[in-house]
Amino acid sequence: MNYHILTLFPEMVLQGLNTSIIGRAAEKGLINIHAVNIRDYSVDKHRHVDDAPYGGGAGMVMQPGPVCCCYEALCSTLGKRPRVLYMTPQGKVFNQSIARELAMEEDLVFLCGHYEGIDERALSMIVTDYMSIGDYVLTGGELPAMVMVDCIARLVPGVLNNDESAEIESFHDNLLEYPQYTRPEVYEGMRVPEVLLSGHHKNIETWRRQESIKRTLERRPDLLEGANLTKEEREYLERLLLSAGDNQ
Ligand code: ADE
């Protein structure tokens, strides 16, 4: 899987993505992170890539030429025209199911804007998807691109040690992950739940599913509507809701 990040700050994204699990995956050749400096496509003798907005207003706008030339040069090298995700707070809000869909793509281009954004004509020519990482405004698209690459790349087979772990974690089946414990058995007077020490796999599985349901109800009740619960689990949820009602 090849992630091409078009940016004015290539060293920022390369440094941010070369550590830990994603760095190891790149080293192993499971993914390839390729940062391209949009400034290299400036035809200006001072390597300018931005100018004042027509119509007036604050800040600078990235010019269309360097952005389009940067993408076209990449397409010529690749021999194809990959999807271009433009990082913007005006985009569709990224989530786990979009990550799953994007993880199927062989090549993805992340276009990072700066200043007041990119000239609309360049966007209309090359962008296929407008993506946001949440309803807040950052200074540029690099951090959003890094967030998305991290989330997408960990779904690529082999990137996580244990093939299962990507699926078991939070948001699988619209439930948050159950609490985890490790040694010591008692910490500051708090014991690890007994069932986890029992070695009884069926009971552990039931306990974990119930903890996931309880946690999702407490922290993200909006997710429960899309969760796939068994009859017993729905009954468990009903009991939780009843006891919450009793405590009001
Ligand atoms: N650029 C600036 N803010 C952003 C956000 N929240 N998501 C994606 N790109 C952005």
Short mmCIF file of C-alpha atoms and ligand atoms in Angstrom, two decimals:
data_model
loop_
_atom_site.label_atom_id
_atom_site.label_comp_id
_atom_site.label_asym_id
_atom_site.label_seq_id
_atom_site.Cartn_x
_atom_site.Cartn_y
_atom_site.Cartn_z
CA MET A 1 0.00 0.00 0.00
CA ASN A 2 1.44 3.31 -1.05
CA TYR A 3 0.54 6.54 0.71
CA HIS A 4 1.64 9.65 -1.18
CA ILE A 5 1.47 12.81 0.89
CA LEU A 6 1.60 16.08 -1.07
CA THR A 7 2.69 18.77 1.37
CA LEU A 8 4.86 21.83 1.96
CA PHE A 9 6.31 20.07 5.05
CA PRO A 10 7.44 16.59 3.95
CA GLU A 11 9.86 16.19 6.86
CA MET A 12 6.99 16.68 9.33
CA VAL A 13 4.96 13.76 7.98
CA LEU A 14 7.97 11.50 7.43
CA GLN A 15 9.20 12.06 10.98
CA GLY A 16 5.74 11.59 12.41
CA LEU A 17 5.18 8.29 10.63
CA ASN A 18 8.58 6.63 10.91
CA THR A 19 8.23 5.34 14.48
CA SER A 20 6.51 2.46 16.23
CA ILE A 21 4.12 0.18 14.36
CA ILE A 22 3.77 2.28 11.20
CA GLY A 23 7.55 2.83 10.99
CA ARG A 24 8.13 -0.92 11.37
CA ALA A 25 5.53 -1.69 8.67
CA ALA A 26 7.28 0.71 6.30
CA GLU A 27 10.65 -0.87 7.08
CA LYS A 28 9.20 -4.30 6.31
CA GLY A 29 7.86 -2.98 3.00
CA LEU A 30 4.21 -3.66 3.91
CA ILE A 31 3.42 0.00 3.34
CA ASN A 32 5.30 2.79 1.65
CA ILE A 33 5.09 6.37 2.86
CA HIS A 34 6.08 8.82 0.18
CA ALA A 35 6.09 12.55 0.93
CA VAL A 36 6.31 14.97 -1.99
CA ASN A 37 7.19 18.63 -1.56
CA ILE A 38 4.66 20.74 -3.48
CA ARG A 39 7.26 23.55 -3.47
CA ASP A 40 9.42 21.48 -5.85
CA TYR A 41 6.75 22.17 -8.49
CA SER A 42 6.86 25.95 -8.18
CA VAL A 43 7.97 27.67 -11.37
CA ASP A 44 8.62 30.90 -9.49
CA LYS A 45 12.28 31.86 -9.13
CA HIS A 46 11.75 32.35 -5.38
CA ARG A 47 9.93 29.00 -5.14
CA HIS A 48 6.70 30.73 -4.09
CA VAL A 49 3.62 28.54 -3.91
CA ASP A 50 1.09 31.00 -2.53
CA ASP A 51 -0.37 34.42 -3.23
CA ALA A 52 -2.99 36.86 -1.87
CA PRO A 53 -6.64 35.90 -2.39
CA TYR A 54 -8.54 37.57 -5.24
CA GLY A 55 -11.27 39.74 -3.77
CA GLY A 56 -9.16 40.56 -0.73
CA GLY A 57 -9.14 39.07 2.75
CA ALA A 58 -6.66 37.74 5.21
CA GLY A 59 -3.87 35.24 4.55
CA MET A 60 -2.51 33.58 1.47
CA VAL A 61 -3.92 30.94 -0.85
CA MET A 62 -1.88 28.09 -2.36
CA GLN A 63 -1.68 28.54 -6.13
CA PRO A 64 -3.17 25.88 -8.42
CA GLY A 65 -0.10 25.32 -10.65
CA PRO A 66 2.32 23.68 -8.17
CA VAL A 67 -0.43 21.52 -6.66
CA CYS A 68 -1.69 20.20 -10.01
CA CYS A 69 1.82 19.72 -11.44
CA CYS A 70 2.85 17.83 -8.31
CA TYR A 71 -0.11 15.44 -8.69
CA GLU A 72 0.34 15.04 -12.47
CA ALA A 73 4.05 14.22 -12.04
CA LEU A 74 3.12 11.55 -9.50
CA CYS A 75 0.47 10.10 -11.85
CA SER A 76 3.02 9.89 -14.69
CA THR A 77 5.44 8.02 -12.43
CA LEU A 78 2.76 5.63 -11.18
CA GLY A 79 1.02 5.15 -14.51
CA LYS A 80 -2.36 5.65 -12.81
CA ARG A 81 -4.48 8.37 -11.23
CA PRO A 82 -5.05 7.43 -7.56
CA ARG A 83 -7.79 8.87 -5.36
CA VAL A 84 -6.89 12.28 -3.93
CA LEU A 85 -8.03 12.96 -0.37
CA TYR A 86 -7.96 16.67 0.44
CA MET A 87 -7.61 17.34 4.16
CA THR A 88 -10.12 20.03 5.12
CA PRO A 89 -12.48 20.77 8.01
CA GLN A 90 -15.16 21.08 5.29
CA GLY A 91 -14.84 17.38 4.42
CA LYS A 92 -16.65 14.21 5.39
CA VAL A 93 -15.70 13.25 8.94
CA PHE A 94 -13.27 10.31 8.91
CA ASN A 95 -14.22 7.17 10.83
CA GLN A 96 -13.34 3.48 11.14
CA SER A 97 -15.62 2.33 8.33
CA ILE A 98 -14.10 4.87 5.91
CA ALA A 99 -10.67 3.62 7.06
CA ARG A 100 -11.69 0.04 6.21
CA GLU A 101 -12.77 1.11 2.74
CA LEU A 102 -9.59 3.13 2.09
CA ALA A 103 -7.37 0.27 3.31
CA MET A 104 -8.34 -1.64 0.13
CA GLU A 105 -6.70 0.97 -2.14
CA GLU A 106 -3.23 0.23 -3.51
CA ASP A 107 -2.33 3.93 -3.78
CA LEU A 108 -3.80 6.93 -1.97
CA VAL A 109 -2.86 10.58 -2.28
CA PHE A 110 -3.25 12.88 0.73
CA LEU A 111 -3.28 16.53 -0.27
CA CYS A 112 -2.33 18.89 2.56
CA GLY A 113 -3.19 22.57 2.35
CA HIS A 114 -1.79 25.40 4.38
CA TYR A 115 -2.55 29.09 4.93
CA GLU A 116 -6.11 29.85 3.79
CA GLY A 117 -6.28 26.68 1.69
CA ILE A 118 -5.77 25.82 -1.97
CA ASP A 119 -7.11 27.59 -5.07
CA GLU A 120 -10.54 26.09 -5.85
CA ARG A 121 -9.62 25.33 -9.48
CA ALA A 122 -6.87 22.90 -8.44
CA LEU A 123 -9.25 21.21 -6.01
CA SER A 124 -11.96 20.87 -8.65
CA MET A 125 -9.47 19.29 -11.06
CA ILE A 126 -7.84 16.66 -8.88
CA VAL A 127 -9.65 16.03 -5.56
CA THR A 128 -11.87 12.95 -5.33
CA ASP A 129 -12.64 13.04 -1.57
CA TYR A 130 -12.86 15.94 0.89
CA MET A 131 -11.92 14.60 4.32
CA SER A 132 -12.01 16.07 7.82
CA ILE A 133 -10.74 14.47 11.03
CA GLY A 134 -13.22 16.34 13.22
CA ASP A 135 -15.05 19.58 13.82
CA TYR A 136 -12.12 21.76 14.76
CA VAL A 137 -9.63 23.75 12.72
CA LEU A 138 -5.91 22.92 12.50
CA THR A 139 -3.17 24.98 10.87
CA GLY A 140 -2.65 22.55 8.00
CA GLY A 141 -3.51 19.17 6.56
CA GLU A 142 -0.37 17.33 7.70
CA LEU A 143 -1.64 16.17 11.10
CA PRO A 144 -4.98 15.00 9.61
CA ALA A 145 -3.08 13.10 6.87
CA MET A 146 -0.89 11.46 9.53
CA VAL A 147 -3.94 10.49 11.57
CA MET A 148 -5.60 8.94 8.54
CA VAL A 149 -2.47 7.10 7.34
CA ASP A 150 -1.94 5.64 10.83
CA CYS A 151 -5.52 4.44 11.05
CA ILE A 152 -5.68 3.03 7.49
CA ALA A 153 -2.22 1.41 7.52
CA ARG A 154 -2.86 -0.58 10.70
CA LEU A 155 -5.67 -2.37 8.84
CA VAL A 156 -3.29 -3.59 6.14
CA PRO A 157 -2.66 -7.33 6.65
CA GLY A 158 0.60 -7.99 8.50
CA VAL A 159 0.99 -4.48 9.92
CA LEU A 160 -0.25 -5.53 13.35
CA ASN A 161 1.47 -8.56 14.86
CA ASN A 162 -1.69 -10.41 15.61
CA ASP A 163 -4.09 -10.45 12.65
CA GLU A 164 -7.03 -10.40 15.02
CA SER A 165 -6.13 -7.32 17.02
CA ALA A 166 -7.26 -4.79 14.40
CA GLU A 167 -10.71 -6.30 14.49
CA ILE A 168 -11.10 -6.82 18.24
CA GLU A 169 -10.26 -3.27 19.25
CA SER A 170 -12.67 -0.39 19.76
CA PHE A 171 -15.34 0.12 17.10
CA HIS A 172 -15.42 -3.44 15.88
CA ASP A 173 -19.11 -4.25 15.88
CA ASN A 174 -19.80 -0.66 17.06
CA LEU A 175 -18.74 -1.51 20.62
CA LEU A 176 -15.87 0.04 22.57
CA GLU A 177 -13.09 -2.22 23.75
CA TYR A 178 -13.41 -3.96 27.13
CA PRO A 179 -10.97 -2.99 29.94
CA GLN A 180 -7.55 -4.67 29.92
CA TYR A 181 -5.40 -5.73 32.88
CA THR A 182 -1.88 -7.05 33.30
CA ARG A 183 0.45 -7.86 36.22
CA PRO A 184 0.43 -7.24 39.15
CA GLU A 185 -2.74 -8.99 40.28
CA VAL A 186 -3.27 -6.34 42.98
CA TYR A 187 -2.30 -2.72 42.42
CA GLU A 188 -2.89 -0.08 45.11
CA GLY A 189 -5.45 -2.42 46.66
CA MET A 190 -7.33 -2.93 43.36
CA ARG A 191 -7.69 -6.54 42.20
CA VAL A 192 -7.83 -7.76 38.63
CA PRO A 193 -11.39 -9.06 38.00
CA GLU A 194 -11.52 -12.68 39.20
CA VAL A 195 -12.95 -14.07 35.95
CA LEU A 196 -9.79 -13.08 34.05
CA LEU A 197 -7.70 -15.28 36.35
CA SER A 198 -10.08 -18.24 36.06
CA GLY A 199 -8.79 -19.62 32.76
CA HIS A 200 -12.45 -20.22 31.80
CA HIS A 201 -12.48 -18.96 28.20
CA LYS A 202 -16.23 -18.95 27.71
CA ASN A 203 -16.82 -16.91 30.89
CA ILE A 204 -14.02 -14.52 29.99
CA GLU A 205 -15.56 -13.98 26.53
CA THR A 206 -19.01 -13.31 28.06
CA TRP A 207 -17.52 -10.91 30.66
CA ARG A 208 -15.61 -8.99 27.97
CA ARG A 209 -18.66 -8.59 25.75
CA GLN A 210 -20.69 -7.36 28.74
CA GLU A 211 -17.96 -4.89 29.74
CA SER A 212 -17.86 -3.63 26.14
CA ILE A 213 -21.62 -3.10 26.17
CA LYS A 214 -21.49 -1.37 29.59
CA ARG A 215 -18.63 0.90 28.52
CA THR A 216 -20.30 1.80 25.23
CA LEU A 217 -23.51 2.66 27.07
CA GLU A 218 -21.59 4.89 29.49
CA ARG A 219 -19.23 6.59 27.05
CA ARG A 220 -20.68 6.39 23.53
CA PRO A 221 -24.36 5.41 23.73
CA ASP A 222 -24.84 6.70 20.17
CA LEU A 223 -22.86 3.68 18.88
CA LEU A 224 -25.15 1.05 20.42
CA GLU A 225 -27.82 1.41 17.76
CA GLY A 226 -25.47 -0.13 15.18
CA ALA A 227 -24.15 -2.90 17.46
CA ASN A 228 -24.88 -6.54 16.72
CA LEU A 229 -26.08 -7.99 20.04
CA THR A 230 -27.28 -11.50 20.81
CA LYS A 231 -30.60 -12.00 22.61
CA GLU A 232 -28.72 -12.49 25.93
CA GLU A 233 -26.68 -9.35 25.31
CA ARG A 234 -29.80 -7.30 24.56
CA GLU A 235 -31.27 -8.56 27.83
CA TYR A 236 -28.05 -7.54 29.62
CA LEU A 237 -28.32 -4.06 28.06
CA GLU A 238 -31.97 -3.83 29.16
CA ARG A 239 -30.92 -4.64 32.73
CA LEU A 240 -28.21 -1.96 32.61
CA LEU A 241 -30.72 0.59 31.34
CA LEU A 242 -33.23 -0.38 34.05
CA SER A 243 -30.67 -0.09 36.85
CA ALA A 244 -29.48 3.26 35.44
CA GLY A 245 -33.12 4.39 35.54
CA ASP A 246 -33.44 3.18 39.16
CA ASN A 247 -30.41 5.23 40.19
CA GLN A 248 -31.77 8.50 38.76
N1 ADE B 1 -7.26 21.08 8.06
C1 ADE B 1 -7.48 21.95 9.06
N2 ADE B 1 -8.30 21.44 9.96
C2 ADE B 1 -8.63 20.18 9.54
C3 ADE B 1 -9.47 19.14 10.03
N3 ADE B 1 -10.15 19.27 11.17
N4 ADE B 1 -9.56 18.02 9.32
C4 ADE B 1 -8.89 17.88 8.16
N5 ADE B 1 -8.11 18.82 7.64
C5 ADE B 1 -7.98 19.96 8.32
#
